Amino acid sequence: MPELPEVQTIVDELNSAISERTITGCKILRPSIIQGDRKCFTRELQNRTIGKIVRRGKYLLFHFGDDQGLVVHLRMTGKFILERASVSNAPHHRVIFHLDDGSHLIFHDVRCFGTLEFVKDIKQFKKILSLGWEPWERRLTTQSLYNKIKNRKTSLKAILLDQTVIAGLGNIYASEILYDATLNPELKGNEISQEQTRRLIRSVRKILKAAMKYNGTTISDYRRVDDKQGTFQNFLKVYGKEGENCPRCSSSIIKIKQNQRSTFLCPNCQS
DNA sequence: AGCGGAACCTGTCGGC
DNA sequence: TGCCGACAGGTTCCGC
């Protein structure tokens, strides 16, 4: 489900809703969701006060005042639900956090790919350390990105999904970005010019910024903490638009498979 | 080293 | 109607 704009929306809403709340207890309904030491998880989180919640790539980092914290990844269908009073019974509730104001934060996940992990030092957490540039990081420049991908034999689409290059992009925005930049998704890293790299970065920033403005894209599962939907699906140009007309040239949008995943493109504009 | 495919788990949808 | 395969917003592991 969520890519950077969806995760950022959720992080912003959680900061408003539960920052400075203390976790009074937690109930694990699906143990496989918990990474690391499951036995310690409940004990480590007990009586912790949630400080700042930040996003890095598609991870949510709940800081507990020091370097310790809770690292969450929503994967495809993970979401957070805040219930003010009693906890409803739903089949996909996986972990329930009880908070000191009587409310409950529920981690809900249909497919159970999502992960929660307590970490003693977030700064040294390997999965976070291996992430690439944030889209608005100064070090992400035409030159640095060009240097990083100029020898790669894989497609631009796969490069955009590679979290060790730029962190936060996923399948929807990868197609939208390549369409915006008029780049063929099947072009290889070692085939693109500096000018094309410049356009790629510009489109990454443009599309993500617009998606965040509209609180992300809801196609089926993604919901905000208050259960509202994002609205960027109303502005998608190619994702899920197979057979529809390209807004730029009216050619028919096509769907192809790259590395087992769908890519949507205009075969004319992006040739 | 770097690439592509399988696996992880559950639900939905379209075709026959 | 019912079954079966394909597909879904992501990541990790494994073999080549």
Coordinates of C-alpha atoms (C1' of nucleotides) in Angstrom, one line a residue:
Chain A
M1 CA 0.0 0.0 0.0
P2 CA 1.7 3.1 1.2
E3 CA 4.5 4.9 -0.5
L4 CA 6.2 8.1 0.8
P5 CA 3.2 10.4 0.5
E6 CA 0.9 8.0 2.3
V7 CA 3.5 7.3 5.1
Q8 CA 4.1 11.0 5.5
T9 CA 0.4 11.7 5.8
I10 CA 0.1 9.0 8.5
V11 CA 3.2 10.3 10.4
D12 CA 1.8 13.8 10.4
E13 CA -1.6 12.7 11.7
L14 CA 0.0 10.4 14.4
N15 CA 2.2 13.3 15.6
S16 CA -0.9 15.4 16.1
A17 CA -2.9 12.6 17.7
I18 CA -0.6 10.7 20.0
S19 CA 2.7 12.6 20.5
E20 CA 3.4 12.7 24.3
R21 CA 1.0 9.9 25.0
T22 CA 2.3 7.1 27.2
I23 CA 1.8 3.4 26.2
T24 CA 0.3 1.7 29.2
G25 CA 0.3 -1.7 27.6
C26 CA 0.1 -3.6 24.3
K27 CA -1.6 -6.7 23.1
I28 CA -0.1 -8.8 20.3
L29 CA -2.8 -10.6 18.3
R30 CA -0.5 -11.8 15.5
P31 CA 3.0 -12.5 16.8
S32 CA 4.6 -12.9 13.3
I33 CA 4.2 -9.1 12.8
I34 CA 6.7 -8.5 15.6
Q35 CA 10.4 -8.6 14.5
G36 CA 13.2 -9.3 16.9
D37 CA 12.5 -10.5 20.4
R38 CA 8.8 -11.0 20.7
K39 CA 8.9 -11.8 24.4
C40 CA 10.6 -8.5 25.2
F41 CA 8.4 -6.4 22.9
T42 CA 5.5 -5.8 25.3
R43 CA 7.8 -5.2 28.3
E44 CA 10.1 -2.8 26.4
L45 CA 7.1 -0.7 25.2
Q46 CA 5.3 -0.6 28.6
N47 CA 5.3 2.9 30.1
R48 CA 7.1 4.5 27.2
T49 CA 6.2 8.0 26.2
I50 CA 5.9 8.6 22.5
G51 CA 8.1 11.5 21.5
K52 CA 8.5 12.6 17.9
I53 CA 7.3 10.3 15.1
V54 CA 9.3 10.7 11.9
R55 CA 9.4 9.1 8.5
R56 CA 12.5 7.7 6.8
G57 CA 11.8 6.2 3.4
K58 CA 8.6 4.2 4.0
Y59 CA 9.5 3.5 7.6
L60 CA 7.7 5.2 10.6
L61 CA 10.1 5.8 13.5
F62 CA 8.4 6.3 16.9
H63 CA 11.1 7.9 19.2
F64 CA 11.0 7.3 22.9
G65 CA 13.0 10.3 24.0
D66 CA 16.4 8.7 23.6
D67 CA 17.8 6.6 20.8
Q68 CA 15.3 3.8 21.5
G69 CA 12.2 3.5 19.5
L70 CA 9.6 1.6 17.6
V71 CA 10.3 1.0 13.9
V72 CA 7.2 0.3 11.8
H73 CA 6.8 -0.7 8.1
L74 CA 3.3 -0.9 6.7
R75 CA 4.2 -2.9 3.6
M76 CA 1.2 -3.5 1.4
T77 CA -1.9 -3.2 3.7
G78 CA -0.7 -2.0 7.1
K79 CA -2.5 0.9 8.7
F80 CA -3.0 2.6 12.0
I81 CA -6.4 3.2 13.5
L82 CA -7.0 5.3 16.6
E83 CA -10.0 4.4 18.7
R84 CA -11.0 6.8 21.4
A85 CA -13.1 4.5 23.5
S86 CA -13.5 0.7 23.4
V87 CA -11.6 -1.4 20.9
S88 CA -13.8 -2.8 18.2
N89 CA -13.3 -6.4 17.2
A90 CA -12.1 -6.7 13.7
P91 CA -10.4 -9.7 12.1
H92 CA -7.4 -7.8 10.9
H93 CA -6.3 -6.1 14.1
R94 CA -2.8 -7.4 14.7
V95 CA -1.4 -5.3 17.6
I96 CA -3.2 -3.0 20.0
F97 CA -1.5 -0.3 22.0
H98 CA -3.3 1.1 25.0
L99 CA -2.6 4.7 25.7
D100 CA -2.7 6.7 28.9
D101 CA -5.7 8.8 27.9
G102 CA -7.8 5.7 27.4
S103 CA -7.5 5.6 23.7
H104 CA -6.1 2.7 21.7
L105 CA -3.8 2.7 18.7
I106 CA -4.4 -0.3 16.5
F107 CA -2.1 -1.7 14.0
H108 CA -4.4 -3.2 11.3
D109 CA -3.0 -5.3 8.5
V110 CA -4.9 -7.7 6.2
R111 CA -1.9 -9.4 4.6
C112 CA 0.4 -9.4 7.6
F113 CA 3.5 -8.3 5.6
G114 CA 3.8 -5.2 7.9
T115 CA 6.4 -5.2 10.7
L116 CA 6.9 -3.7 14.1
E117 CA 10.2 -3.8 15.9
F118 CA 11.5 -2.3 19.1
V119 CA 15.1 -1.1 18.6
K120 CA 17.6 0.1 21.1
D121 CA 19.4 2.5 18.8
I122 CA 17.4 3.8 15.8
K123 CA 20.5 5.5 14.4
Q124 CA 22.3 2.2 14.1
F125 CA 19.3 0.2 12.7
K126 CA 20.6 -1.6 9.7
K127 CA 17.4 -1.4 7.6
I128 CA 17.3 2.4 8.0
L129 CA 21.1 2.8 7.4
S130 CA 20.9 1.0 4.1
L131 CA 18.2 3.4 2.7
G132 CA 19.2 5.8 -0.1
W133 CA 18.6 9.5 -0.4
E134 CA 15.4 11.2 0.7
P135 CA 13.9 12.9 -2.3
W136 CA 14.5 16.4 -1.0
E137 CA 18.0 15.8 0.3
R138 CA 20.6 18.2 -1.0
R139 CA 23.0 15.4 -1.8
L140 CA 20.5 14.1 -4.4
T141 CA 21.6 16.0 -7.5
T142 CA 21.7 15.2 -11.2
Q143 CA 25.4 14.4 -10.9
S144 CA 25.1 12.2 -7.8
L145 CA 22.2 10.2 -9.2
Y146 CA 23.8 9.9 -12.6
N147 CA 26.9 8.6 -11.1
K148 CA 25.0 6.1 -9.0
I149 CA 23.0 4.6 -11.9
K150 CA 25.2 5.1 -14.9
N151 CA 26.6 1.6 -14.8
R152 CA 23.5 -0.2 -13.9
K153 CA 22.0 -2.7 -16.4
T154 CA 18.6 -2.7 -14.8
S155 CA 15.5 -0.7 -15.9
L156 CA 14.7 2.8 -14.7
K157 CA 11.5 1.4 -13.2
A158 CA 13.4 -1.1 -11.1
I159 CA 15.9 1.7 -10.1
L160 CA 13.1 3.8 -8.8
L161 CA 11.8 1.0 -6.7
D162 CA 15.3 0.3 -5.3
Q163 CA 15.1 1.8 -1.8
T164 CA 18.9 2.0 -1.6
V165 CA 18.9 4.6 -4.4
I166 CA 16.0 7.0 -3.5
A167 CA 14.0 6.0 -0.5
G168 CA 10.2 6.1 -0.5
L169 CA 9.1 5.4 -4.0
G170 CA 6.8 2.5 -4.9
N171 CA 4.9 1.1 -7.8
I172 CA 2.2 3.8 -8.3
Y173 CA 4.5 6.8 -8.2
A174 CA 7.3 5.1 -10.2
S175 CA 4.9 4.9 -13.2
E176 CA 3.6 8.4 -12.6
I177 CA 7.1 9.8 -12.3
L178 CA 8.4 8.2 -15.4
Y179 CA 5.4 9.4 -17.3
D180 CA 5.9 12.9 -16.0
A181 CA 9.5 12.8 -17.0
T182 CA 8.7 11.3 -20.5
L183 CA 11.1 8.5 -19.9
N184 CA 10.6 4.9 -21.0
P185 CA 10.5 2.6 -17.9
E186 CA 12.5 0.0 -19.8
L187 CA 15.4 2.3 -20.4
K188 CA 18.5 1.0 -18.5
G189 CA 20.4 3.0 -16.0
N190 CA 23.4 2.9 -18.2
E191 CA 21.5 4.3 -21.2
I192 CA 20.2 7.5 -19.8
S193 CA 21.8 10.9 -20.1
Q194 CA 22.5 13.6 -17.6
E195 CA 19.6 15.6 -19.0
Q196 CA 17.3 12.7 -18.6
T197 CA 18.5 12.2 -15.0
R198 CA 17.8 15.9 -14.3
R199 CA 14.2 15.4 -15.6
L200 CA 13.8 12.3 -13.5
I201 CA 14.7 14.1 -10.2
R202 CA 12.5 17.0 -11.1
S203 CA 9.5 14.6 -11.6
V204 CA 10.2 12.6 -8.5
R205 CA 9.9 15.8 -6.4
K206 CA 7.0 17.2 -8.4
I207 CA 4.9 14.1 -8.2
L208 CA 5.6 13.3 -4.5
K209 CA 4.9 16.9 -3.5
A210 CA 1.6 16.9 -5.3
A211 CA 0.6 13.5 -3.8
M212 CA 1.4 14.7 -0.3
K213 CA -0.7 17.8 -0.9
Y214 CA -3.6 15.5 -1.5
N215 CA -2.8 13.1 1.4
G216 CA -1.7 10.3 -0.8
T217 CA -3.5 7.8 -3.1
T218 CA -6.3 5.6 -2.0
I219 CA -7.0 2.8 -4.5
S220 CA -8.3 0.1 -2.2
D221 CA -6.7 -0.3 1.3
Y222 CA -4.8 2.9 2.2
R223 CA -6.6 5.0 4.8
R224 CA -5.5 7.8 6.9
V225 CA -5.5 7.5 10.7
D226 CA -9.0 8.9 10.9
D227 CA -10.0 6.5 8.2
K228 CA -10.4 9.2 5.5
Q229 CA -9.0 8.5 2.1
G230 CA -6.3 10.2 0.2
T231 CA -7.4 12.0 -3.0
F232 CA -4.4 11.9 -5.3
Q233 CA -6.0 8.9 -7.2
N234 CA -8.0 11.6 -8.9
F235 CA -4.9 13.0 -10.4
L236 CA -3.1 9.9 -11.6
K237 CA -2.2 10.0 -15.3
V238 CA -1.2 6.5 -16.1
Y239 CA -1.4 4.1 -13.1
G240 CA -4.3 1.8 -13.5
K241 CA -5.3 3.6 -16.7
E242 CA -4.7 0.8 -19.2
G243 CA -6.7 1.4 -22.4
E244 CA -7.5 5.0 -21.5
N245 CA -6.2 7.9 -23.5
C246 CA -2.9 9.6 -22.7
P247 CA -3.6 13.2 -21.4
R248 CA -0.7 14.5 -23.5
C249 CA -1.1 12.8 -26.9
S250 CA -4.3 10.7 -26.7
S251 CA -2.5 7.4 -27.4
S252 CA -3.8 4.4 -25.5
I253 CA -2.0 3.8 -22.2
I254 CA -0.5 0.3 -21.9
K255 CA 0.4 -2.0 -19.0
I256 CA 3.6 -4.0 -19.1
K257 CA 5.3 -6.3 -16.5
Q258 CA 8.7 -5.5 -15.1
N259 CA 10.2 -7.7 -12.4
Q260 CA 6.7 -9.2 -11.8
R261 CA 5.1 -5.9 -11.2
S262 CA 2.8 -3.7 -13.4
T263 CA 4.1 -0.6 -15.1
F264 CA 1.8 1.8 -16.9
L265 CA 3.0 4.1 -19.6
C266 CA 2.2 5.9 -22.8
P267 CA 4.0 4.1 -25.6
N268 CA 4.1 7.3 -27.6
C269 CA 5.3 10.0 -25.2
Q270 CA 7.6 7.6 -23.4
S271 CA 9.2 5.9 -26.3
Chain B
dA1 C1' 28.2 -7.5 -7.4
dG2 C1' 24.0 -7.3 -9.3
dC3 C1' 20.1 -9.1 -11.4
dG4 C1' 15.4 -11.5 -11.7
dG5 C1' 12.3 -14.7 -9.6
dA6 C1' 10.1 -16.9 -5.6
dA7 C1' 8.3 -16.4 -1.2
dC8 C1' 5.8 -14.2 2.6
dC9 C1' -0.2 -13.8 3.6
dT10 C1' -4.9 -12.6 2.7
dG11 C1' -8.6 -10.9 0.0
dT12 C1' -10.9 -9.7 -4.4
dC13 C1' -12.1 -10.0 -9.0
dG14 C1' -12.7 -11.9 -13.7
dG15 C1' -13.2 -15.8 -16.6
dC16 C1' -14.9 -20.2 -17.6
Chain C
dT1 C1' -23.1 -20.5 -8.6
dG2 C1' -18.5 -22.2 -7.9
dC3 C1' -13.8 -22.9 -8.6
dC4 C1' -9.2 -21.3 -10.0
dG5 C1' -5.9 -18.4 -11.3
dA6 C1' -4.2 -13.7 -11.5
dC7 C1' -3.4 -9.8 -9.1
dA8 C1' -2.7 -6.2 -5.2
dG9 C1' 0.4 0.1 -2.9
dG10 C1' 6.6 -4.1 -0.5
dT11 C1' 10.6 -6.3 1.0
dT12 C1' 13.9 -10.2 1.6
dC13 C1' 16.1 -14.2 0.3
dC14 C1' 18.2 -17.3 -2.9
dG15 C1' 20.3 -19.0 -7.1
dC16 C1' 22.7 -17.7 -11.2

